[in-house]
């Protein structure tokens, strides 16, 4: 008999979607897999060189628990530029991906029964970690408000038990970039009600013009003392497998994160740390520019293909690398995006992630971080299949 908490460990829906795609491919079907939360890319040369150099220097031992000092300094310098405020290494904890940073945050903020407001649709790890830490996720439906929190609804969702709000912008899965008014309103509410903000900006380098990613601590400096900024190099540099992220926050937060990490992972992978440090010190930004340009092209191409959808609005795709389709118009009562995802896999050979994974019966997430040829063929197939989706009673197409 295992511990009760194991019931909270349901594995991620994204992984299940990917597994279904793999199984279909193994059965000999051509599958366009648009499920992944990562970008298909080569390694940045400076990362490759940095990792090789660390290995050649024989680096093999535990590092400082929250990351080597030089890397924390480099991250602090970068945050200082991004936020226009001074940051020091004592405010940075390097982590094993953003996931560990978020897990640290949940573990160090929450007492049993504390509530955390999570705008829905949401990346499913947010509520899972809150629950594992003993807290209670409280979902705030954002669908009717363009997938950003309505400030009045947010205020109404707070209770005396509310401890924190999760802010993820650019957002996974919806692809929205939170506007200044929304961020300022969230900051104001957090100050007024004495709440923490967990600010996940893992997709921050992928805001597509005219949308601009704003750091909440840059916009409202008074909120910094109650904010844990979470970021990673996973998406930004296309190194999801290297597992390197960080949290930035008040020194007392970093201190307890360090204590927690000392009993969980000891330190983030040391070769990855040295490689990212080399990248931060030596790269001129060309790699990131090229990656952004490639994603921009994929987004433009994808949106043009999706504009042929007859009964589904074109997604905004303001940031990140996901098209998030709202299937509300084509779902009948009793149906959900799961039905559409199964249909697309069987009929169109396309794998996507159903919004049910993200707390949204009507959403469909399609990644455009894949090779362009896969994206084009996959999306054409989606359009053809959805335009003939027989489970639908289509109404008029709504505006994008
Ligand atoms: N935060 C968000 C919003 C994500 O979508 C993801 C990964 O998909 C993460 C955090 C985790 O990132 P990492 O791979 O660095 O742990």
Short mmCIF file of C-alpha atoms and ligand atoms in Angstrom, two decimals:
data_model
loop_
_atom_site.label_atom_id
_atom_site.label_comp_id
_atom_site.label_asym_id
_atom_site.label_seq_id
_atom_site.Cartn_x
_atom_site.Cartn_y
_atom_site.Cartn_z
CA UNK A 1 0.00 0.00 0.00
CA UNK A 2 1.51 3.30 -1.08
CA UNK A 3 1.16 6.72 0.52
CA UNK A 4 -2.07 8.65 0.01
CA UNK A 5 -0.19 11.45 -1.66
CA UNK A 6 0.60 9.21 -4.61
CA UNK A 7 -2.96 9.87 -5.76
CA UNK A 8 -1.75 13.41 -6.54
CA UNK A 9 0.89 12.17 -8.95
CA UNK A 10 -1.25 11.61 -12.04
CA UNK A 11 1.28 11.97 -14.82
CA UNK A 12 1.05 14.86 -17.21
CA UNK A 13 -1.57 14.85 -19.96
CA UNK A 14 1.04 16.21 -22.35
CA UNK A 15 3.17 13.12 -21.82
CA UNK A 16 0.09 10.93 -22.41
CA UNK A 17 -0.64 12.75 -25.68
CA UNK A 18 2.95 12.22 -26.78
CA UNK A 19 2.73 8.54 -25.87
CA UNK A 20 -0.44 8.15 -27.95
CA UNK A 21 1.35 9.76 -30.90
CA UNK A 22 4.31 7.42 -30.48
CA UNK A 23 2.06 4.37 -30.29
CA UNK A 24 0.28 5.39 -33.50
CA UNK A 25 3.63 5.95 -35.22
CA UNK A 26 4.90 2.57 -33.98
CA UNK A 27 1.81 0.97 -35.53
CA UNK A 28 3.07 2.26 -38.88
CA UNK A 29 0.92 5.39 -39.25
CA UNK A 30 2.48 8.65 -40.43
CA UNK A 31 2.03 11.03 -37.50
CA UNK A 32 2.61 14.77 -37.31
CA UNK A 33 3.42 15.23 -33.67
CA UNK A 34 2.47 18.72 -32.51
CA UNK A 35 2.34 17.87 -28.81
CA UNK A 36 5.76 18.88 -27.59
CA UNK A 37 6.53 21.64 -25.14
CA UNK A 38 9.94 22.20 -26.67
CA UNK A 39 11.61 23.52 -29.81
CA UNK A 40 13.36 21.41 -32.41
CA UNK A 41 16.75 23.07 -32.69
CA UNK A 42 20.48 22.48 -32.78
CA UNK A 43 22.57 23.39 -29.77
CA UNK A 44 23.94 26.90 -29.61
CA UNK A 45 27.68 26.63 -30.46
CA UNK A 46 28.64 28.47 -27.25
CA UNK A 47 26.69 25.93 -25.18
CA UNK A 48 28.35 23.05 -26.94
CA UNK A 49 31.79 24.60 -26.45
CA UNK A 50 31.02 25.41 -22.81
CA UNK A 51 29.96 21.85 -22.03
CA UNK A 52 32.99 20.39 -23.82
CA UNK A 53 35.30 22.74 -21.99
CA UNK A 54 33.80 21.81 -18.61
CA UNK A 55 34.28 18.13 -19.39
CA UNK A 56 37.84 18.72 -20.64
CA UNK A 57 38.61 20.54 -17.40
CA UNK A 58 37.47 17.43 -15.54
CA UNK A 59 34.60 19.11 -13.74
CA UNK A 60 32.80 16.31 -11.97
CA UNK A 61 31.93 17.21 -8.40
CA UNK A 62 29.00 18.65 -6.49
CA UNK A 63 28.63 22.37 -7.02
CA UNK A 64 27.14 24.94 -4.66
CA UNK A 65 23.61 23.80 -3.91
CA UNK A 66 21.91 26.71 -5.66
CA UNK A 67 24.43 26.95 -8.48
CA UNK A 68 27.97 28.14 -9.04
CA UNK A 69 28.55 31.72 -7.96
CA UNK A 70 29.61 32.91 -11.43
CA UNK A 71 26.38 31.62 -12.97
CA UNK A 72 24.25 33.22 -10.27
CA UNK A 73 26.09 36.46 -10.87
CA UNK A 74 25.52 36.21 -14.60
CA UNK A 75 21.79 35.56 -14.06
CA UNK A 76 21.61 38.46 -11.60
CA UNK A 77 23.23 40.75 -14.21
CA UNK A 78 20.77 39.61 -16.82
CA UNK A 79 17.80 40.18 -14.51
CA UNK A 80 19.14 43.61 -13.64
CA UNK A 81 19.08 44.53 -17.34
CA UNK A 82 15.63 42.97 -17.85
CA UNK A 83 14.01 44.61 -14.86
CA UNK A 84 15.95 47.87 -14.53
CA UNK A 85 16.63 46.98 -10.87
CA UNK A 86 19.74 45.70 -9.20
CA UNK A 87 19.86 41.95 -8.43
CA UNK A 88 22.57 40.07 -6.57
CA UNK A 89 23.61 36.40 -6.61
CA UNK A 90 22.12 35.91 -3.13
CA UNK A 91 18.70 36.46 -4.73
CA UNK A 92 19.16 33.68 -7.31
CA UNK A 93 18.82 29.91 -6.94
CA UNK A 94 19.78 27.85 -9.98
CA UNK A 95 17.51 24.84 -10.26
CA UNK A 96 16.99 21.62 -12.16
CA UNK A 97 14.72 23.25 -14.71
CA UNK A 98 11.91 25.66 -13.96
CA UNK A 99 9.97 22.71 -12.62
CA UNK A 100 12.19 22.47 -9.58
CA UNK A 101 12.01 26.24 -9.08
CA UNK A 102 8.21 26.00 -9.04
CA UNK A 103 8.27 22.99 -6.76
CA UNK A 104 10.55 24.87 -4.37
CA UNK A 105 8.13 27.79 -4.44
CA UNK A 106 5.16 25.57 -3.58
CA UNK A 107 7.05 23.83 -0.80
CA UNK A 108 8.32 26.99 0.81
CA UNK A 109 5.17 29.11 0.52
CA UNK A 110 2.33 26.78 1.41
CA UNK A 111 0.93 25.59 4.69
CA UNK A 112 -1.70 22.83 4.63
CA UNK A 113 -4.93 24.10 3.07
CA UNK A 114 -3.46 27.35 1.73
CA UNK A 115 -5.08 28.37 -1.53
CA UNK A 116 -3.25 29.27 -4.71
CA UNK A 117 -5.12 30.98 -7.52
CA UNK A 118 -4.25 29.51 -10.89
CA UNK A 119 -5.72 31.09 -14.03
CA UNK A 120 -7.23 28.39 -16.28
CA UNK A 121 -6.39 27.03 -18.76
CA UNK A 122 -3.14 26.27 -16.94
CA UNK A 123 0.01 24.22 -17.32
CA UNK A 124 -0.96 21.13 -15.37
CA UNK A 125 2.15 21.01 -13.21
CA UNK A 126 1.03 24.16 -11.34
CA UNK A 127 -1.95 22.56 -9.56
CA UNK A 128 -0.18 19.22 -9.18
CA UNK A 129 2.71 20.80 -7.29
CA UNK A 130 0.39 22.95 -5.16
CA UNK A 131 -1.51 19.82 -4.13
CA UNK A 132 1.63 17.83 -3.46
CA UNK A 133 2.83 20.66 -1.21
CA UNK A 134 -0.44 20.43 0.75
CA UNK A 135 -2.10 23.49 -0.77
CA UNK A 136 -5.36 23.84 -2.63
CA UNK A 137 -5.44 25.03 -6.24
CA UNK A 138 -8.26 27.48 -6.96
CA UNK A 139 -8.92 27.90 -10.66
CA UNK A 140 -9.93 31.14 -12.31
CA UNK A 141 -11.52 30.64 -15.71
CA UNK A 142 -10.05 33.13 -18.20
CA UNK A 143 -11.69 31.90 -21.40
CA UNK A 144 -14.34 34.61 -21.58
CA UNK A 145 -11.69 37.27 -21.05
CA UNK A 146 -9.29 36.42 -23.87
CA UNK A 147 -7.38 33.95 -21.68
CA UNK A 148 -6.14 36.59 -19.25
CA UNK A 149 -7.53 36.95 -15.72
CA UNK A 150 -10.41 39.36 -15.27
CA UNK A 151 -9.29 41.54 -12.36
CA UNK A 152 -12.69 41.68 -10.64
CA UNK A 153 -13.04 37.91 -10.89
CA UNK A 154 -9.53 37.52 -9.53
CA UNK A 155 -10.32 39.71 -6.53
CA UNK A 156 -13.49 37.71 -5.94
CA UNK A 157 -11.56 34.44 -6.03
CA UNK A 158 -9.32 35.48 -3.14
CA UNK A 159 -10.23 34.38 0.37
CA UNK A 160 -8.47 34.68 3.72
CA UNK A 161 -6.80 31.37 2.83
CA UNK A 162 -5.30 32.65 -0.43
CA UNK A 163 -1.55 32.62 -0.24
CA UNK A 164 -0.36 33.09 -3.81
CA UNK A 165 -1.30 33.75 -7.41
CA UNK A 166 0.40 32.00 -10.31
CA UNK A 167 1.14 34.32 -13.21
CA UNK A 168 2.44 32.62 -16.33
CA UNK A 169 3.15 34.94 -19.21
CA UNK A 170 3.59 34.28 -22.11
CA UNK A 171 1.13 31.59 -21.21
CA UNK A 172 1.23 27.87 -21.70
CA UNK A 173 -1.10 26.69 -23.16
CA UNK A 174 -3.07 29.72 -24.35
CA UNK A 175 -0.21 31.66 -25.94
CA UNK A 176 -1.43 34.95 -24.45
CA UNK A 177 0.95 37.65 -23.29
CA UNK A 178 -0.45 39.46 -20.25
CA UNK A 179 -1.00 43.18 -20.85
CA UNK A 180 0.26 45.93 -18.55
CA UNK A 181 -3.15 46.68 -17.04
CA UNK A 182 -3.65 43.06 -16.05
CA UNK A 183 -0.18 42.77 -14.55
CA UNK A 184 -0.54 46.04 -12.67
CA UNK A 185 -3.93 44.93 -11.34
CA UNK A 186 -2.53 41.60 -10.18
CA UNK A 187 0.35 43.37 -8.46
CA UNK A 188 -1.99 45.80 -6.74
CA UNK A 189 -4.22 42.98 -5.52
CA UNK A 190 -1.23 41.04 -4.21
CA UNK A 191 -0.08 44.04 -2.22
CA UNK A 192 -3.57 44.83 -0.94
CA UNK A 193 -4.32 41.24 0.15
CA UNK A 194 -0.79 40.35 1.22
CA UNK A 195 -0.27 37.58 -1.37
CA UNK A 196 2.75 36.05 -3.05
CA UNK A 197 3.10 36.07 -6.82
CA UNK A 198 4.75 33.16 -8.57
CA UNK A 199 5.81 34.75 -11.84
CA UNK A 200 6.65 32.12 -14.45
CA UNK A 201 8.29 33.75 -17.45
CA UNK A 202 9.75 30.63 -19.06
CA UNK A 203 8.47 31.76 -22.47
CA UNK A 204 9.48 35.38 -21.90
CA UNK A 205 11.86 35.56 -24.85
CA UNK A 206 9.12 34.47 -27.23
CA UNK A 207 6.66 37.37 -27.36
CA UNK A 208 5.66 38.02 -30.95
CA UNK A 209 5.42 41.68 -32.03
CA UNK A 210 3.41 43.75 -31.37
CA UNK A 211 3.09 41.94 -28.04
CA UNK A 212 5.83 42.57 -25.51
CA UNK A 213 6.65 40.49 -22.46
CA UNK A 214 6.59 42.56 -19.26
CA UNK A 215 8.21 41.56 -16.03
CA UNK A 216 5.81 42.23 -13.17
CA UNK A 217 8.66 43.27 -10.87
CA UNK A 218 9.94 45.75 -13.45
CA UNK A 219 6.48 47.25 -13.83
CA UNK A 220 5.65 47.41 -10.13
CA UNK A 221 8.87 47.39 -8.08
CA UNK A 222 6.89 47.34 -4.80
CA UNK A 223 5.82 43.80 -5.61
CA UNK A 224 9.33 42.40 -5.79
CA UNK A 225 9.51 41.50 -2.10
CA UNK A 226 6.46 39.22 -2.56
CA UNK A 227 7.35 37.73 -5.95
CA UNK A 228 9.20 34.57 -6.87
CA UNK A 229 10.35 34.91 -10.47
CA UNK A 230 10.74 31.56 -12.21
CA UNK A 231 12.59 31.09 -15.47
CA UNK A 232 14.60 28.49 -17.35
CA UNK A 233 16.98 28.10 -20.23
CA UNK A 234 14.94 25.11 -21.39
CA UNK A 235 12.70 26.85 -23.91
CA UNK A 236 14.79 29.92 -24.57
CA UNK A 237 17.86 27.96 -25.69
CA UNK A 238 16.10 24.76 -26.73
CA UNK A 239 17.79 22.66 -24.04
CA UNK A 240 14.85 21.07 -22.23
CA UNK A 241 16.88 17.92 -21.58
CA UNK A 242 19.71 19.78 -19.89
CA UNK A 243 17.45 20.75 -16.98
CA UNK A 244 18.58 24.21 -16.05
CA UNK A 245 16.39 26.94 -14.65
CA UNK A 246 16.32 29.37 -11.77
CA UNK A 247 14.22 31.22 -9.29
CA UNK A 248 14.83 34.80 -8.26
CA UNK A 249 13.37 36.31 -5.14
CA UNK A 250 14.07 37.71 -1.71
CA UNK A 251 17.19 36.38 0.00
CA UNK A 252 15.13 34.50 2.63
CA UNK A 253 13.38 32.61 -0.20
CA UNK A 254 16.69 31.63 -1.77
CA UNK A 255 18.00 30.53 1.64
CA UNK A 256 15.18 28.06 2.20
CA UNK A 257 15.23 26.95 -1.44
CA UNK A 258 18.87 26.12 -0.87
CA UNK A 259 18.04 24.08 2.21
CA UNK A 260 15.34 22.22 0.29
CA UNK A 261 17.56 21.57 -2.72
CA UNK A 262 20.29 20.28 -0.42
CA UNK A 263 17.92 17.44 0.50
CA UNK A 264 16.44 16.85 -2.95
CA UNK A 265 18.88 17.30 -5.83
CA UNK A 266 22.07 18.64 -4.14
CA UNK A 267 22.75 20.86 -7.14
CA UNK A 268 21.67 21.32 -10.73
CA UNK A 269 23.75 19.41 -13.28
CA UNK A 270 27.20 20.95 -13.12
CA UNK A 271 28.15 20.54 -16.79
CA UNK A 272 24.92 22.26 -17.83
CA UNK A 273 25.69 25.07 -15.40
CA UNK A 274 29.13 25.67 -16.90
CA UNK A 275 27.78 25.45 -20.43
CA UNK A 276 25.04 28.02 -19.79
CA UNK A 277 27.54 30.25 -18.02
CA UNK A 278 29.80 30.10 -21.09
CA UNK A 279 26.82 30.94 -23.25
CA UNK A 280 25.78 33.90 -21.12
CA UNK A 281 29.35 35.20 -21.11
CA UNK A 282 30.33 34.59 -24.73
CA UNK A 283 27.28 34.54 -26.92
CA UNK A 284 26.35 37.60 -28.96
CA UNK A 285 22.66 36.67 -29.08
CA UNK A 286 22.73 35.45 -32.70
CA UNK A 287 21.48 31.99 -31.74
CA UNK A 288 18.46 33.38 -29.89
CA UNK A 289 17.72 35.81 -32.72
CA UNK A 290 17.76 33.00 -35.26
CA UNK A 291 15.57 30.84 -33.06
CA UNK A 292 13.05 33.65 -32.64
CA UNK A 293 13.10 34.37 -36.38
CA UNK A 294 12.45 30.70 -37.13
CA UNK A 295 9.58 30.57 -34.67
CA UNK A 296 8.19 33.79 -36.09
CA UNK A 297 8.18 32.26 -39.57
CA UNK A 298 6.53 29.10 -38.29
CA UNK A 299 3.90 31.17 -36.52
CA UNK A 300 3.11 33.24 -39.62
CA UNK A 301 2.92 30.17 -41.82
CA UNK A 302 0.81 28.32 -39.27
CA UNK A 303 -1.64 31.17 -38.80
CA UNK A 304 -2.05 31.44 -42.54
CA UNK A 305 -2.94 27.74 -42.77
CA UNK A 306 -5.27 27.94 -39.76
CA UNK A 307 -7.11 30.87 -41.33
CA UNK A 308 -8.86 28.29 -43.49
CA UNK A 309 -10.61 26.80 -40.46
CA UNK A 310 -14.31 27.18 -41.07
CA UNK A 311 -15.74 26.95 -37.57
CA UNK A 312 -12.83 27.61 -35.23
CA UNK A 313 -11.45 31.09 -34.50
CA UNK A 314 -7.84 31.77 -35.42
CA UNK A 315 -5.68 31.70 -32.28
CA UNK A 316 -3.93 34.88 -31.18
CA UNK A 317 -0.59 33.14 -30.54
CA UNK A 318 0.86 36.25 -28.92
CA UNK A 319 3.76 34.46 -27.28
CA UNK A 320 5.43 31.10 -26.73
CA UNK A 321 5.13 28.53 -29.49
CA UNK A 322 1.62 27.17 -29.20
CA UNK A 323 -1.49 27.62 -31.27
CA UNK A 324 -4.35 27.25 -28.82
CA UNK A 325 -7.59 26.59 -30.63
CA UNK A 326 -10.95 27.27 -29.06
CA UNK A 327 -13.18 24.41 -30.19
CA UNK A 328 -16.30 25.65 -28.38
CA UNK A 329 -18.12 26.25 -31.66
CA UNK A 330 -17.75 22.69 -32.87
CA UNK A 331 -18.28 20.74 -29.66
CA UNK A 332 -21.73 19.54 -28.81
CA UNK A 333 -22.86 19.00 -25.22
CA UNK A 334 -21.14 16.01 -23.79
CA UNK A 335 -18.17 16.30 -26.14
CA UNK A 336 -14.78 17.59 -25.18
CA UNK A 337 -11.46 18.37 -26.82
CA UNK A 338 -10.48 14.77 -25.98
CA UNK A 339 -12.90 13.60 -28.67
CA UNK A 340 -11.36 15.97 -31.18
CA UNK A 341 -7.83 14.91 -30.27
CA UNK A 342 -8.70 11.23 -30.77
CA UNK A 343 -10.38 12.09 -34.06
CA UNK A 344 -7.37 14.08 -35.28
CA UNK A 345 -4.98 11.29 -34.39
CA UNK A 346 -7.09 8.67 -36.15
CA UNK A 347 -8.27 10.68 -39.15
CA UNK A 348 -5.62 13.32 -39.73
CA UNK A 349 -2.52 11.65 -38.32
CA UNK A 350 -1.97 14.70 -36.10
CA UNK A 351 -1.19 14.60 -32.40
CA UNK A 352 -2.16 17.58 -30.27
CA UNK A 353 -2.87 18.10 -26.59
CA UNK A 354 -6.48 18.38 -25.45
CA UNK A 355 -7.44 21.37 -23.32
CA UNK A 356 -8.87 19.00 -20.72
CA UNK A 357 -5.23 18.53 -19.66
CA UNK A 358 -5.16 22.25 -18.94
CA UNK A 359 -8.55 22.49 -17.24
CA UNK A 360 -10.36 23.56 -20.40
CA UNK A 361 -12.89 21.27 -22.07
CA UNK A 362 -12.75 23.28 -25.29
CA UNK A 363 -9.07 23.88 -26.02
CA UNK A 364 -6.61 22.22 -28.37
CA UNK A 365 -2.88 22.95 -28.13
CA UNK A 366 -0.73 22.54 -31.20
CA UNK A 367 2.98 23.27 -30.94
CA UNK A 368 4.77 25.13 -33.70
CA UNK A 369 8.24 24.49 -32.30
CA UNK A 370 8.51 21.56 -34.74
CA UNK A 371 10.28 21.45 -38.14
CA UNK A 372 8.44 23.62 -40.66
CA UNK A 373 7.60 20.76 -43.00
CA UNK A 374 5.97 18.79 -40.16
CA UNK A 375 4.05 21.87 -39.07
CA UNK A 376 2.74 22.69 -42.53
CA UNK A 377 1.61 19.19 -43.36
CA UNK A 378 0.22 18.67 -39.88
CA UNK A 379 -1.79 21.90 -39.80
CA UNK A 380 -3.17 21.37 -43.32
CA UNK A 381 -4.34 17.99 -42.15
CA UNK A 382 -5.91 19.55 -39.03
CA UNK A 383 -7.79 22.12 -41.10
CA UNK A 384 -9.12 19.51 -43.49
CA UNK A 385 -10.21 17.22 -40.67
CA UNK A 386 -11.78 19.91 -38.49
CA UNK A 387 -13.67 21.38 -41.42
CA UNK A 388 -15.31 18.00 -41.90
CA UNK A 389 -15.63 17.10 -38.20
CA UNK A 390 -18.89 15.25 -38.16
CA UNK A 391 -19.46 15.50 -34.44
CA UNK A 392 -20.14 19.19 -34.89
CA UNK A 393 -23.18 21.37 -35.25
CA UNK A 394 -21.22 24.36 -36.45
CA UNK A 395 -22.51 27.82 -35.88
CA UNK A 396 -21.06 30.97 -37.41
CA UNK A 397 -17.33 31.55 -37.24
CA UNK A 398 -16.43 34.03 -34.52
CA UNK A 399 -13.83 36.77 -34.77
CA UNK A 400 -10.24 36.00 -33.84
N1 LIG B 1 6.67 26.56 -16.72
C1 LIG B 1 5.91 26.42 -17.81
C2 LIG B 1 4.79 27.37 -18.04
C3 LIG B 1 6.15 25.38 -18.71
O1 LIG B 1 5.38 25.24 -19.78
C4 LIG B 1 7.20 24.48 -18.46
C5 LIG B 1 7.47 23.35 -19.35
O2 LIG B 1 6.72 23.02 -20.22
C6 LIG B 1 7.97 24.68 -17.32
C7 LIG B 1 7.68 25.71 -16.47
C8 LIG B 1 9.09 23.73 -16.96
O3 LIG B 1 10.25 24.06 -17.58
P1 LIG B 1 11.56 23.17 -17.34
O4 LIG B 1 11.65 22.21 -18.47
O5 LIG B 1 12.67 24.17 -17.34
O6 LIG B 1 11.45 22.48 -16.04
#
